[in-house]
Amino acid sequence: MSKLLKIRKRDGTYEFFEVSKIEKALFNSIHDARGDKEALRAKALTKQVVQFLETNQLKDISLTVKDVEDVIFDVLNDNRMKDVVEIYKTFQKKQRGLTAFKTFRNVRDDIGLTPNSLKVLSTRYLLKDNEGNIVETPRRLFERVAKCIAMVDSKYKSGSVQKSTKLFTDLLSNLEFLPNTPTLMNAGTDLGQLSACFVLPIEDSLDSIFTTLKNTALIQQSSGGTGFNFSKLRSKGSIVNSTKGVSSGPISFMQIFDKVTGEIKQGGKRRGANMGLLSVYHPDIESFINLKSRDGVMSNFNLSVLLDNSFFERVKEDKHIFLVDPHTKKQVKPVKASELFDLIVENAWKTGDPGIIFIDEINRHNPTPKIGRLEATNPCGEQALLPYESCNLGSINLVNIFVKKQFNWEKLKKTVRTSIHFLDNVIDANKYVIPELEQVTKSNRKIGLGLMGFAETLIKSNIPYDSEQALDFAEKLMSFIQKEARKKSEELGKERGSFPNFEKSVLKDKYSHMRNATVTTIAPTGSISIIAGVSSGIEPLFAISFIREALEGTSLLETNELFENLAREKGFYSKKLMHEIAKQGSIQKIKGIPKNIKQLFVTALDINPEWHVKIQSKFQKHTDNGVSKTVNLPMTATKEEIKKIFLLAHELKCKGITVYRYGSKKQQVLYFSEDNKLLKVKQDYAGGCPDKVCSV
């Protein structure tokens, strides 16, 4: 009896491993290719297959049907039976084609997704009845969303609901573009809240604080993420005039927000997401910077310090800044800017928090400065918004822009135009949980089109991520998207009317019409990149081969598809090699892999930190809003390296920067297992920061 007990089928279920099935399939394939006599070899070949599987099976790692087929092909090739391989493949394909659609955990896959994509869809996105049974397929989900968003066209003379429904359905089901999570979850449902990003004001009064807390609860309950600037709250120990008592300070209120968020859980489907911001000039800034130094504190918040250009000048000149009480406006005490900066660096090194927001750079690109100054962002920091403003994000899947192995700029142009149309419609289709959100959002009509699958796009174009060629491509790509997005928004402005604050905006000097105050944002695309089956946002690959934690406590070996295909084509593929790579995630120290392939398939930790920042800055140059990007660092990274990263990001005019040193947190979604020392990831990780809270 074989030591191999269970095997994971393509539909996600498990069955007992049966040697007889392999022998039968081999017998039939050899018989068709070479006749009766040769078919008698099936038993001996089956024995070779099983022996290899038993010898190379990793502890606690589940076998899949594909794993077994790979070994069968290797054995047949070793026995000079390439003709049988082709027959076997045809036979297996025919067997799988007997059913029109595959199913995965009771989800009928009618568009051809990966098991991991189907798992994410079934957990969070596909509609369920009152008993928790899934009642729609992936295609039906996309049709539901497309129809809801296309209905907005009926409000405008130039619109065609029927045409837009078809366009949007194709766009989504071909995985060429996906909107942010709340749109996929809630479009066409009674809830109807479609935005991912919100900023709410916090003034220095209990009434304002707890009104915002209530509004936060409503937003988080409907799947949104919220950002807050706590800088207006008086510092800890300040006198409260009405009671003559003392204030507990902004951090105490942040902890209340964190607790409430943890209790609500976004939309009942995912953890809450918040951004807490504090000015570097606030008297409580040191406590804020140190806030997450203890593990597990503020787990529903990302934290960032608001830094201006003046602060960086003081750092370089080794001068002091003055902390200012936001209530009295009086200077409280001088602090050496360089020492405060070092404290930020130290905590970012220890825990990944806080990040930095370059607030002057954000406001240098504020499209509506007469309406108000931008002082807060969404949870991942890429979307700066006014108080009570929301934004709808969506991302183009660059991998599906390729046509006949070539990146197709004309297809990208069409995809951008349809995506901008879609996102503008979302603003009107949206159901706003409080009236202030609708008023401010519709006054500026901000949208944020971004991208995902950048790492694979570079690989398919034979461009290393850490190269000048990649920088040039990044700038060309984002410049093209920005230009086409603006063109489409201008057309919509002529057809439907410009956003109400257009005449008070900086855009009126350049355009006669403009539908949206902003059109581009690069989001981290956590869940939607899992659905699309590509890397997150503009992040590099996090690993080439790794173990993904799957269902029912099982773990599966995954290898980047582009690498696996190339390894097979070049003749150095083996299951043993994939296991070896999974011990470190990277191929850079693996023998037997050609140098040019090593240069192409770099991971986040292979790349020198400055290349992360340079890539981010090239995208930022042509992006209206911000760019979500994490500079991933090895455990050995120093504080001095992090300081250089922060200074370079400021110099290159990024709008924010986040670093994450491997092992900074006890709990992270990417880690090396203690038992077999393999790189493991949680089921819904697609790249970027292994710890940060995200709402997209």
mmCIF file of C-alpha atoms in Angstrom, residues 87 94 129 169 230 262 292 300 402 426 484 502 512 619 640:
data_model
loop_
_atom_site.group_PDB
_atom_site.id
_atom_site.type_symbol
_atom_site.label_atom_id
_atom_site.label_comp_id
_atom_site.label_asym_id
_atom_site.label_seq_id
_atom_site.Cartn_x
_atom_site.Cartn_y
_atom_site.Cartn_z
ATOM 1 C CA ILE A 87 -1.468 10.941 -25.898
ATOM 2 C CA LYS A 94 -10.802 14.844 -22.768
ATOM 3 C CA ASP A 129 -28.869 32.759 0.767
ATOM 4 C CA THR A 169 -19.389 42.312 -18.191
ATOM 5 C CA PHE A 230 -5.917 63.103 14.945
ATOM 6 C CA GLY A 262 -12.299 45.145 15.846
ATOM 7 C CA LYS A 292 2.917 49.909 17.984
ATOM 8 C CA ASN A 300 -6.863 47.429 13.036
ATOM 9 C CA PHE A 402 -0.868 40.982 -23.746
ATOM 10 C CA VAL A 426 -19.900 53.901 -9.546
ATOM 11 C CA GLU A 484 -5.883 58.199 -21.656
ATOM 12 C CA PHE A 502 -14.367 72.243 -11.423
ATOM 13 C CA SER A 512 -12.525 73.087 -20.776
ATOM 14 C CA PHE A 619 4.672 55.643 -11.104
ATOM 15 C CA GLU A 640 20.597 53.294 8.538
#
